[in-house]
Every structure is written in structure tokens, then in C-alpha cells.
Tab-separated table of C-alpha atoms and ligand atoms in Angstrom:
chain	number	residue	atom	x	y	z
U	1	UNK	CA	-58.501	-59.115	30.371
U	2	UNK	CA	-56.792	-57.511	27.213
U	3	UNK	CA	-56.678	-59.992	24.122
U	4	UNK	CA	-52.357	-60.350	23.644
U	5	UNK	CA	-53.050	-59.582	20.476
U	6	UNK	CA	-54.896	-56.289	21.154
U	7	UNK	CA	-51.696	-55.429	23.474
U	8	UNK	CA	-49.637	-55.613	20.533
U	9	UNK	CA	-52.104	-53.503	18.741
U	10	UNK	CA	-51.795	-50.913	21.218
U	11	UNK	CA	-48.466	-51.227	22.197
U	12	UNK	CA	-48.207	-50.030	18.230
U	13	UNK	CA	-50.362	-47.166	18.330
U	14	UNK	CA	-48.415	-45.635	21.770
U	15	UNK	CA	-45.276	-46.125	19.980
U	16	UNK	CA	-45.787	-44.619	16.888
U	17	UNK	CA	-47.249	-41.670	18.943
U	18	UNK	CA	-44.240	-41.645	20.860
U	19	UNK	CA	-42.405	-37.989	19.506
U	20	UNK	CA	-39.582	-38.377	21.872
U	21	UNK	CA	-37.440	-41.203	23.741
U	22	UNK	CA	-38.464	-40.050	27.030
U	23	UNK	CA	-42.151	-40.575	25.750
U	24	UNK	CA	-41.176	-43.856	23.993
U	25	UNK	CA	-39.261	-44.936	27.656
U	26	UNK	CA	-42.658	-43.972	29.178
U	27	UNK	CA	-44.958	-46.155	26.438
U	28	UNK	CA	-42.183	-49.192	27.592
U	29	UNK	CA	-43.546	-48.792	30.774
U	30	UNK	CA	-46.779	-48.897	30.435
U	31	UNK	CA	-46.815	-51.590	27.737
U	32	UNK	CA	-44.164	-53.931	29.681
U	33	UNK	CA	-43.339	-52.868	33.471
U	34	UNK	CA	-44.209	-54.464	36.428
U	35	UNK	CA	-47.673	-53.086	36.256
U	36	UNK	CA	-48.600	-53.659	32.523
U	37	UNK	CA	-51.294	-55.404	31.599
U	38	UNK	CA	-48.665	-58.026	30.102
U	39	UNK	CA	-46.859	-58.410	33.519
U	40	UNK	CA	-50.750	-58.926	35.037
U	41	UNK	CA	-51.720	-61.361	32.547
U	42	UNK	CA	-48.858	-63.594	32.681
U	43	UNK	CA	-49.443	-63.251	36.812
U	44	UNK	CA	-53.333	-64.824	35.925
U	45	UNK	CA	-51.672	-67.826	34.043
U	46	UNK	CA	-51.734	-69.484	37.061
U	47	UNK	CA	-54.676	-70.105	37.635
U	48	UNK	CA	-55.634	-71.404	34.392
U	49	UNK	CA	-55.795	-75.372	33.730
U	50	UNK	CA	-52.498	-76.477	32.150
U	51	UNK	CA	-53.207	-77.190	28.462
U	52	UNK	CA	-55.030	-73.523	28.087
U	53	UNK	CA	-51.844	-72.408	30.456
U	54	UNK	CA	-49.585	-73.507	27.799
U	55	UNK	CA	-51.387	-72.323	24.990
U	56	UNK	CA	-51.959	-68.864	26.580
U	57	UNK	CA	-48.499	-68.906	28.059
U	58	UNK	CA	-46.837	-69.241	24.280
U	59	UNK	CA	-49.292	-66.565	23.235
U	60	UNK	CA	-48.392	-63.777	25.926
U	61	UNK	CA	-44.510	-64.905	25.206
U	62	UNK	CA	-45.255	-64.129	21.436
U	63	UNK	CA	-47.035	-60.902	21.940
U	64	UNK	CA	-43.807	-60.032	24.395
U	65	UNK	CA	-41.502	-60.529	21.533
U	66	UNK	CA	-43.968	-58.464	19.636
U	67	UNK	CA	-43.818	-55.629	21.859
U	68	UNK	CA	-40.117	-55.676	22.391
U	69	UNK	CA	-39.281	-55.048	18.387
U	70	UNK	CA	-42.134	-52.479	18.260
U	71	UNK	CA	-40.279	-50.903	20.926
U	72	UNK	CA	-36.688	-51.291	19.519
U	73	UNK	CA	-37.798	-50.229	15.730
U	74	UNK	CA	-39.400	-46.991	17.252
U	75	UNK	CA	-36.185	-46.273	19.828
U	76	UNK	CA	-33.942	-46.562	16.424
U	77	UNK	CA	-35.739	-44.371	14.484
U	78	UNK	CA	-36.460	-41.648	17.359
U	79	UNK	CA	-32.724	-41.611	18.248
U	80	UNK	CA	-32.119	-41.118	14.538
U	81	UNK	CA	-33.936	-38.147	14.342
U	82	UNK	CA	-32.551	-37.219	17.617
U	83	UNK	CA	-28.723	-37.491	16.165
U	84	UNK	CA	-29.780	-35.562	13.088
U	85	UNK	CA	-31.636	-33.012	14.616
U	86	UNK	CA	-28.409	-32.297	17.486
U	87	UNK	CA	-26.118	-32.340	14.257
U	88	UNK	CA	-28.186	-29.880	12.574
U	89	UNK	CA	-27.920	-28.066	15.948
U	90	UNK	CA	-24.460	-27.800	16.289
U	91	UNK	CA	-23.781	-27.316	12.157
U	92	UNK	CA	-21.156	-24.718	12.029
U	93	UNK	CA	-20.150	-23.937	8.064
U	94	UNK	CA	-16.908	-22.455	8.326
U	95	UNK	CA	-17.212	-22.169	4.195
U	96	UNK	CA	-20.602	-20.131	4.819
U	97	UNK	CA	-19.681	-16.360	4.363
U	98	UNK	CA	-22.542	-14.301	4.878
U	99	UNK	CA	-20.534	-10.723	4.402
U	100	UNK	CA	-17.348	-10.626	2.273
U	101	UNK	CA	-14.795	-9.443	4.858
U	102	UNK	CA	-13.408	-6.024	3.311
U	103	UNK	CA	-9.727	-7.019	2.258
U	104	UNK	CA	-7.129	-4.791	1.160
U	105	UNK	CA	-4.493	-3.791	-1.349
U	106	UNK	CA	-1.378	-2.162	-1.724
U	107	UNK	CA	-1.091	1.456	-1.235
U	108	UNK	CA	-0.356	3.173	-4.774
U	109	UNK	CA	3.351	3.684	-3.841
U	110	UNK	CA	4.072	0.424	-2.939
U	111	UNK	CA	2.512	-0.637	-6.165
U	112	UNK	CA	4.775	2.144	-8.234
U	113	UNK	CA	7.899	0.796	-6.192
U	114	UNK	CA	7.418	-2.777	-7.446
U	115	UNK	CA	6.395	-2.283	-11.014
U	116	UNK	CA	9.480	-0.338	-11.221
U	117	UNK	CA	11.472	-3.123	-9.511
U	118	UNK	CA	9.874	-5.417	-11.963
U	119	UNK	CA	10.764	-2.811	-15.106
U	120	UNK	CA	14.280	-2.719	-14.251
U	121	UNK	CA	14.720	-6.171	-13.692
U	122	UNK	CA	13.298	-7.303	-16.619
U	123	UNK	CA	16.295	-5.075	-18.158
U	124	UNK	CA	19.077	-6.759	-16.051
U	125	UNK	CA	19.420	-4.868	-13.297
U	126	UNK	CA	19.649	-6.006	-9.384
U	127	UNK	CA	17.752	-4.173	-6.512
U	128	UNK	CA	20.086	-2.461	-3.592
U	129	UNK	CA	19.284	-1.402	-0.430
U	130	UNK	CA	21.280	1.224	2.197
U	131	UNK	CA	19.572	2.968	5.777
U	132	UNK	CA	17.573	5.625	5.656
U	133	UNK	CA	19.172	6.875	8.550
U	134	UNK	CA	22.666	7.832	6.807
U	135	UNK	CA	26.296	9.585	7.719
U	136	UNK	CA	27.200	12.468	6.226
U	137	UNK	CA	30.093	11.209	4.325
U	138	UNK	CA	27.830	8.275	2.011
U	139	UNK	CA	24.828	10.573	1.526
U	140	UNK	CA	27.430	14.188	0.721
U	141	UNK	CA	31.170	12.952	1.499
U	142	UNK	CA	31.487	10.036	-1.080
U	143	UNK	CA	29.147	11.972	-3.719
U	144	UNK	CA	32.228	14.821	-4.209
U	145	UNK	CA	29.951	17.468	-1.965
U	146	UNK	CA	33.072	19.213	-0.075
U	147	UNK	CA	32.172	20.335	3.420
U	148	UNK	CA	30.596	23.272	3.283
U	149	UNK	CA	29.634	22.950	-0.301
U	150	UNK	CA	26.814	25.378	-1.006
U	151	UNK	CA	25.454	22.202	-3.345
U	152	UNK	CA	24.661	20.938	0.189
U	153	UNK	CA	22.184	23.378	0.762
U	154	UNK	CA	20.334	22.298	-2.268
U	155	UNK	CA	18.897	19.540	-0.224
U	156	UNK	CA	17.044	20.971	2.918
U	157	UNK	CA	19.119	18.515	5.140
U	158	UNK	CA	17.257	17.094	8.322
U	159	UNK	CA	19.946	16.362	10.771
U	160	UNK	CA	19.789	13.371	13.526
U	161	UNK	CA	21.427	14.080	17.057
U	162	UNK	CA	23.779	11.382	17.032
U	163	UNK	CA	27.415	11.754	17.367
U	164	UNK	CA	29.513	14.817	16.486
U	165	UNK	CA	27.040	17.381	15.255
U	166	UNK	CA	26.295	17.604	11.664
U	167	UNK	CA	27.362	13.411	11.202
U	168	UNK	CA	24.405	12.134	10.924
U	169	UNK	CA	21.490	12.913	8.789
U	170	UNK	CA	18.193	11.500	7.129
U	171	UNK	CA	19.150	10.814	4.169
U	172	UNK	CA	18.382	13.027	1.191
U	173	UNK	CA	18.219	10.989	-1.639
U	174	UNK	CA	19.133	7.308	-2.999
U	175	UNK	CA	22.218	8.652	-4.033
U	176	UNK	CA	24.401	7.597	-0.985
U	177	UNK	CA	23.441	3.616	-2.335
U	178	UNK	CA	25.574	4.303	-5.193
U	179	UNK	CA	28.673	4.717	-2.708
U	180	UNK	CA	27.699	1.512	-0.719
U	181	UNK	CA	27.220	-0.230	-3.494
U	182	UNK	CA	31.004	0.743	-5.525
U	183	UNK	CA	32.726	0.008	-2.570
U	184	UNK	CA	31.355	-3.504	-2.034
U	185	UNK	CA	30.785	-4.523	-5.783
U	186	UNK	CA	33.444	-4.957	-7.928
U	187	UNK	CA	32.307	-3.564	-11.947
U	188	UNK	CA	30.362	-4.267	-13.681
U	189	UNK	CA	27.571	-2.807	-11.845
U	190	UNK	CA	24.010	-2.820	-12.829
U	191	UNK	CA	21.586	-1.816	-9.888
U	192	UNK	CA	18.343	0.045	-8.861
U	193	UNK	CA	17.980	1.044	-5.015
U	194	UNK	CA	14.240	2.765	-3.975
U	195	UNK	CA	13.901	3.803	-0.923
U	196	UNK	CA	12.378	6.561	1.093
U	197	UNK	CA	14.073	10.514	1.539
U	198	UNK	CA	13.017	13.056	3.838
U	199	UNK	CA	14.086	16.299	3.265
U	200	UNK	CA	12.466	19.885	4.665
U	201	UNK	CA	10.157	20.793	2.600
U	202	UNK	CA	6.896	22.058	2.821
U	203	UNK	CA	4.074	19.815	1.552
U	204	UNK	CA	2.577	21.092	-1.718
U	205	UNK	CA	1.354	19.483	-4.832
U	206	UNK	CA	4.647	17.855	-5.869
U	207	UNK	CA	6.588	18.332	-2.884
U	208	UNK	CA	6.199	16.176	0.531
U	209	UNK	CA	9.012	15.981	3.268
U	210	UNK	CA	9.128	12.267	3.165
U	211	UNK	CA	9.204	10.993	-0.718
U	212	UNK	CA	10.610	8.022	-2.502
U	213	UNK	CA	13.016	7.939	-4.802
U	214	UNK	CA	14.743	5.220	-6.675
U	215	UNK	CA	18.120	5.140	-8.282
U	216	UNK	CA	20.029	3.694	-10.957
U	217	UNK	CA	23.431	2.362	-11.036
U	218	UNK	CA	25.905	1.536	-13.979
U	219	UNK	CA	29.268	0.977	-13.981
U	220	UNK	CA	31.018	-0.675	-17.281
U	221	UNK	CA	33.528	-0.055	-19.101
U	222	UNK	CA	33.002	2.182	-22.449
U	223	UNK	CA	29.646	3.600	-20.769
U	224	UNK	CA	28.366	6.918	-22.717
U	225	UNK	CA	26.017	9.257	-22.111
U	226	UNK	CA	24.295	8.233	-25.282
U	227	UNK	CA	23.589	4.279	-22.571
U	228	UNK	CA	22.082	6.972	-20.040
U	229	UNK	CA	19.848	8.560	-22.444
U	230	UNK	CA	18.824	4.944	-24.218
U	231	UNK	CA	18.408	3.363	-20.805
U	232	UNK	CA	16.057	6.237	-19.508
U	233	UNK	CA	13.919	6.125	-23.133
U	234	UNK	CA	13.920	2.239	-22.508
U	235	UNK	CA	12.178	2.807	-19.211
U	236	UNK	CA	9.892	5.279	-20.609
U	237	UNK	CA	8.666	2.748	-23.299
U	238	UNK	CA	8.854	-0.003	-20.840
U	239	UNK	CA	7.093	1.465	-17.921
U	240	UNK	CA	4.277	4.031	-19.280
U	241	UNK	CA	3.587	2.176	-22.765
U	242	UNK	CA	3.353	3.561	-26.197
U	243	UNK	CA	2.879	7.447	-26.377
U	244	UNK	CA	5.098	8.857	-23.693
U	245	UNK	CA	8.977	9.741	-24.747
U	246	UNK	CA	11.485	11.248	-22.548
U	247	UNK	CA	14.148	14.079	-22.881
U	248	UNK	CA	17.309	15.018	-21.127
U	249	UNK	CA	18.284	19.039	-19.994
U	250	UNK	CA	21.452	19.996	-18.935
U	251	UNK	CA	21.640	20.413	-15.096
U	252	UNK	CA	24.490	19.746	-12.163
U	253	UNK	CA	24.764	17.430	-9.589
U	254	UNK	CA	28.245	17.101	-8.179
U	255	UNK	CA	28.448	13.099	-8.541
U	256	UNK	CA	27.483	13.297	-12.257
U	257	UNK	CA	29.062	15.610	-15.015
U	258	UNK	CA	27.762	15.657	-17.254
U	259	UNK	CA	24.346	15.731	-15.282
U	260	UNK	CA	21.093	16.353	-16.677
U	261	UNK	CA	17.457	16.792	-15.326
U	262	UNK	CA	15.301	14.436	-17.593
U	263	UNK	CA	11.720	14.548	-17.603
U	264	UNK	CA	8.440	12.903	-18.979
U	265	UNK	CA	6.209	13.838	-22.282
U	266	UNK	CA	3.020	12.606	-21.729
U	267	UNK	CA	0.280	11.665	-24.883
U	268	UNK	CA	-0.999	15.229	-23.993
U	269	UNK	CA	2.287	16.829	-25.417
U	270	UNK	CA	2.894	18.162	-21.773
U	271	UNK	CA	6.239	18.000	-19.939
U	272	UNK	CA	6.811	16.818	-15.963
U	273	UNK	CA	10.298	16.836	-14.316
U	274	UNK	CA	10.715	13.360	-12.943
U	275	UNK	CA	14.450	13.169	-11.934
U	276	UNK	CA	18.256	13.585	-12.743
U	277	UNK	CA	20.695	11.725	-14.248
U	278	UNK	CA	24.491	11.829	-15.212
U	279	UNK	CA	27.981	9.969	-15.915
U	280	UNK	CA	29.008	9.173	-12.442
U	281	UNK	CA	32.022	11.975	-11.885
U	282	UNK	CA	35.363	10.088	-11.345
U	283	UNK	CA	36.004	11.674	-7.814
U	284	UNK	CA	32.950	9.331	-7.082
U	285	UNK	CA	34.719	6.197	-8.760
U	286	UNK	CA	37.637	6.689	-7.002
U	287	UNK	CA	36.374	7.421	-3.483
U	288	UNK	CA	34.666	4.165	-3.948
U	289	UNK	CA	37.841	2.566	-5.105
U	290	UNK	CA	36.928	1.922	-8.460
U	291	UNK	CA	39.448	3.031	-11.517
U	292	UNK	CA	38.316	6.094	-13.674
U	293	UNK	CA	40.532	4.999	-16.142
U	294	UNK	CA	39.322	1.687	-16.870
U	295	UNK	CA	35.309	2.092	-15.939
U	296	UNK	CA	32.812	4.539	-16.817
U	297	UNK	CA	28.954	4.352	-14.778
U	298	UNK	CA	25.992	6.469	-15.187
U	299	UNK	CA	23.147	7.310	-12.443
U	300	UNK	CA	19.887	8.455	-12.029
U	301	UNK	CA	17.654	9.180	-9.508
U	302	UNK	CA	13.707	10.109	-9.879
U	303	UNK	CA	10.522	10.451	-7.224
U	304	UNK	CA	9.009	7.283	-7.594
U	305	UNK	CA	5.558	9.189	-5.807
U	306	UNK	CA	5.616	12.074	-8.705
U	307	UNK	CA	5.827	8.746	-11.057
U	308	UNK	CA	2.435	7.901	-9.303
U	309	UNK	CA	0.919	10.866	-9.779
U	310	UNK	CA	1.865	10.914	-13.517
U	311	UNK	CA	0.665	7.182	-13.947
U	312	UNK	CA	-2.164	7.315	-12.147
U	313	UNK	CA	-3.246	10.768	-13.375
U	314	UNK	CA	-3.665	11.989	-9.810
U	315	UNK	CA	-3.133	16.043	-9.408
U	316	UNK	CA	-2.022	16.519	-5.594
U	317	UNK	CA	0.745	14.552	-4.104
U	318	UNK	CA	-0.581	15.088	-0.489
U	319	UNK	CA	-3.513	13.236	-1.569
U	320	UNK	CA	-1.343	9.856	-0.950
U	321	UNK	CA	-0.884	10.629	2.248
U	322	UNK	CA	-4.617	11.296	3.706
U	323	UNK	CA	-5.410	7.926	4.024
U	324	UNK	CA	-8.548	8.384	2.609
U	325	UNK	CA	-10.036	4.693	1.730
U	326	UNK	CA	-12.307	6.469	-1.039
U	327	UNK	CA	-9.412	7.984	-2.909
U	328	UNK	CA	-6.676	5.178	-2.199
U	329	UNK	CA	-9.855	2.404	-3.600
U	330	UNK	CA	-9.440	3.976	-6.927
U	331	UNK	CA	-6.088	2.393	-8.030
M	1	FA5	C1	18.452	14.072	-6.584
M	1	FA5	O1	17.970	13.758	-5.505
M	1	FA5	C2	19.617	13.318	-7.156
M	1	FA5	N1	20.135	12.411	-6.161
M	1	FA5	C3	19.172	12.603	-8.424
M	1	FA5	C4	20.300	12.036	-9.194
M	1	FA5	C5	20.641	10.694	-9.052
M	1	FA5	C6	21.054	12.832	-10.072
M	1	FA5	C7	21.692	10.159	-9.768
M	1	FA5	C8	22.093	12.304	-10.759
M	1	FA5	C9	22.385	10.964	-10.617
M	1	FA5	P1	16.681	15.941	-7.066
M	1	FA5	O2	16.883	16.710	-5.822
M	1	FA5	O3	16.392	16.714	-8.289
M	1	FA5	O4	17.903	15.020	-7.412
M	1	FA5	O5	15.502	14.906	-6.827
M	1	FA5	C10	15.180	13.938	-7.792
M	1	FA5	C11	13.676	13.713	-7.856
M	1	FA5	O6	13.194	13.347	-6.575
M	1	FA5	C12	12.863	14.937	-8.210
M	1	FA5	O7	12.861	15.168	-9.599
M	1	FA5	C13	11.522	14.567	-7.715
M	1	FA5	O8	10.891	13.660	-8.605
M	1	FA5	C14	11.870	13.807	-6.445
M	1	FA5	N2	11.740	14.681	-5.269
M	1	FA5	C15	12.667	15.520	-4.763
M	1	FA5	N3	12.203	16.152	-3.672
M	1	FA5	C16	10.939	15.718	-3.489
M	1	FA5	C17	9.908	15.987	-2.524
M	1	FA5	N4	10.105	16.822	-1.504
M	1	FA5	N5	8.725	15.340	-2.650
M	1	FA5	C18	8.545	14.468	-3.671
M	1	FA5	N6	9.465	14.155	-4.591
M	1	FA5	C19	10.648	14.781	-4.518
């Protein structure tokens, strides 16, 4: 019959060959069931004389409590590496970012719209809004265009089918904000309003059919056309840096008179139109229910997309328009 001591001996070796706890469950079997050598051993005790019963009794009992912490130890460090490895299993690094996600920016005009927004602040003015969709009267009416007006047809009008015909349009320019904002605003008035146009035009280089524009609003008293011509060299310095300059040609408009087409020189010495500009005529002041007498406003109006294209040193308005991610990645 096995030595106890050699049973402890062995019940080492299974157990440290033991890789798993099913194999450990199976090495507590054999080392302590009802058929292991221990079980049979402490069956044989009695038939032994009682002093060497005793002694061999205490020494079985011993090797037992052997056994049992060999056991335990190994069962606490195989479920250890059981835990660890099931953890490492089921990791999951929510940090761990194996391809950068593509992420995207703001389309050039958006960008031109709120640097502008930003320019004009930073000089004091507030930003407006009106609806694109417009009536005749706010985007014509209010702006002294008469009906029938040929000045009308100087904007290629696209007309909604809403209400009597001819009352409802897209609107043309920013120009109807102007109006909204006189009659709710009492003087003085300093605002900026961009906002998308759509007029019928054919797409070319500097022409699309829907375009942004933004306007400018003042309405003080003592305002001169020499404030309109300061304001719109301010904006050059301001917005296009050191190098650029602007300059002011006479033009008409029916809201402003004087009016004036201004437009850009850029470090190259060459010349683009950007917008118009004028003192706000009094038939405007007064169908907004402001006083001629006692205030005086300028405007202006320019294409906040041509802006782009003279910022950005792009060639073909249409360009911002394709969607291309190659071309819009640039800026
Ligand atoms: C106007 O629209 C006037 N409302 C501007 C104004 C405001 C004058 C306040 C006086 C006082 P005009 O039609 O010239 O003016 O347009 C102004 C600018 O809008 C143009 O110089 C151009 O930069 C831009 N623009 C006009 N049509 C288009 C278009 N189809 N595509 C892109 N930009 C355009």
C-alpha cells in the first residue's frame, strides 16, 4: 500500500500537471474519492492493532490535510488564469481606433458666411434674418421698385404659385431684410443679413441661380456717403488683410441714390465686382416708417460665393457646387 507520504507526493505532481479545473476536479478524484488510494487505506486501518492504528490513522489524516491545500492552492491559481484569460477574451477598447473615421468640415461657403459674420461683428454690427421665400412688396414694393418698373427686370425674378399671381417670389437679393428690419427696429440701425438668392440665371463662372449674398444695414443720423465708403474699405482691410483696397463706381439701384457698384483690388493690381452699395433713398425710410428728415442709412449688398472665389483663389463658381470631396478638401 502507498506510503501517505508518497500520496502527497503524487497528489503534487497531478496537480501541478493539472492545465485546467476540469483536469484539476478529475486529479481530486483520483487523489481523494471514494476509490482513492487514501479512501482504501483509511478502509485497511481496521485491521491494524490499535497503537499502529493510531499512529497510522494521524498520519493518513495529515497527508489528507496535505492533499486538500495542494488541491485548493492549484484550484486558486487555475481559476486565476481562468478569470484573466475570459477578461482578455471579452476586452473590448472602445479608446482603440484602428482607422481614423474620415470627419468633415464646413463647406467653403459656410466658412465665407461666418468669417464675414465674425468681420462685421467685430465692427458693431448685429446679424438679421428674413425668408427666402418672399412677397413681392418687401423684396420690390418697400425697395421704391413701382409695379411694372423695368428695374424689376434687372433681377431674373423666379415666381412661386402662391396667391394672386405675381405675389410671391424667391427672393432676389438680401435687400428685402432691410425693409423687415426698418419697420421693426427703431434707429439707430446697424445690421448684416446673409442669406441665400435665387434668381434665373444660367450657371457660368460667376453666375449660379442660387447664390448668397449678404447685406449691410445703417441707419443714423448724419450718415454720409463718405461712412459707406470708410465702412466698405474697413471690411476690405478687415476681411482680406493687408494688400487689397476697394473702390466705389457710380451705378443705380432704386433703394439707394446715390448707389454705387464697389469692387475689390487684389495684390495683383486686378479689379473684381463684388457688390453695390448706396444711401438708403428716403422713399425706403419712409415706407418703413422711419423719418428722412431726421435719419440718414446706407446699404450694401455683395455675393458672399464670388467673395469665396476671390479668397480662396478658386476660378469657376460652379466648382462649389460639384460636390467633389477632392476639390472641397482643399480649403
Ligand atoms: C443687388 O442684389 C443689390 N441688392 C445690392 C445692393 C444692396 C445695392 C444694398 C445697394 C444697396 P446685384 O444684382 O448687383 O445687386 O448683386 C449684388 C452681388 O450679388 C453681385 O455683385 C454678385 O456678387 C452677387 N450676385 C448676383 N447675382 C449672382 C449670381 N447669379 N450668382 C452669384 N452671385 C451673384
Amino acid at each position: 500500500m502507498a506510503e501517505p507520504e508518497q500520496l502527497v507526493v503524487e497528489a503534487e505532481r497531478q496537480a501541478g500537471a493539472a492545465a485546467t479545473l476540469d483536469e484539476l476536479s478529475a486529479v481530486r478524484t483520483a487523489m481523494t474519492g471514494k476509490r482513492s488510494p487514501l479512501v482504501a487505506a483509511r478502509k485497511a486501518l481496521g485491521a491494524l492493532e490499535p497503537d499502529a492504528r493510531k499512529q497510522a490513522g494521524q498520519a493518513l489524516n495529515a497527508a489528507k490535510a496535505a492533499i486538500d491545500g495542494i488541491l485548493s492552492t492549484r484550484e486558486a491559481e487555475l481559476s486565476a488564469a481562468a478569470r484573466a484569460e475570459r477578461l482578455a477574451a471579452e476586452r473590448l477598447d472602445l479608446t482603440e481606433v484602428t482607422e481614423q473615421p474620415a470627419s468633415g468640415h464646413l463647406h467653403v461657403i459656410t466658412q465665407t458666411w461666418q468669417e464675414l459674420e465674425d468681420v462685421f461683428a467685430g465692427m458693431g454690427y448685429r446679424v438679421a434674418e428674413g425668408p427666402e421665400i418672399e412677397s413681392e412688396w418687401y423684396n420690390f414694393g418697400a425697395l421704391n421698385f413701382p409695379l411694372g418698373h423695368p428695374a424689376r427686370d434687372m433681377y431674373d425674378t423666379l415666381y412661386v404659385d402662391y396667391g394672386e399671381p405675381g405675389s410671391t417670389l424667391l427672393r432676389t437679393h438680401t435687400s428685402p431684410v432691410q425693409a423687415r428690419v426698418m419697420e421693426n427696429q427703431a434707429p439707430p440701425v446697424y445690421v448684416v443679413a446673409p442669406g441665400r438668392c435665387f434668381r434665373q440665371d444660367t450657371a457660368d463662372a460667376t453666375h449660379m441661380p442660387v447664390f448668397h449674398q449678404i447685406e449691410g444695414l445703417v441707419v443714423d443720423r448724419d450718415t454720409s456717403l463718405g461712412d459707406l465708403a470708410g465702412t466698405i474699405e474697413a471690411f476690405t482691410a478687415a476681411y482680406f488683410g493687408p494688400g487689397f483696397t476697394s473702390r466705389l463706381r457710380p451705378s443705380y439701384f432704386p433703394f439707394t441714390e446715390p448707389s454705387a457698384e464697389f469692387d475689390i483690388q487684389r495684390p495683383d493690381g486686378t479689379w473684381l465686382e463684388l457688390g453695390g452699395c448706396g444711401m438708403v433713398h428716403p422713399n425706403v425710410l419712409e415706407a418703413c416708417g422711419i423719418d428722412p428728415e431726421r435719419w440718414q442709412g446706407f446699404a450694401f449688398g455683395f455675393g458672399i460665393d464670388r467673395l469665396a472665389l476671390i479668397r480662396f483663389g478658386i476660378d469657376d463658381l460652379r466648382e462649389l457646387w460639384t460636390n467633389d470631396l477632392r476639390f472641397l478638401r482643399q480649403f
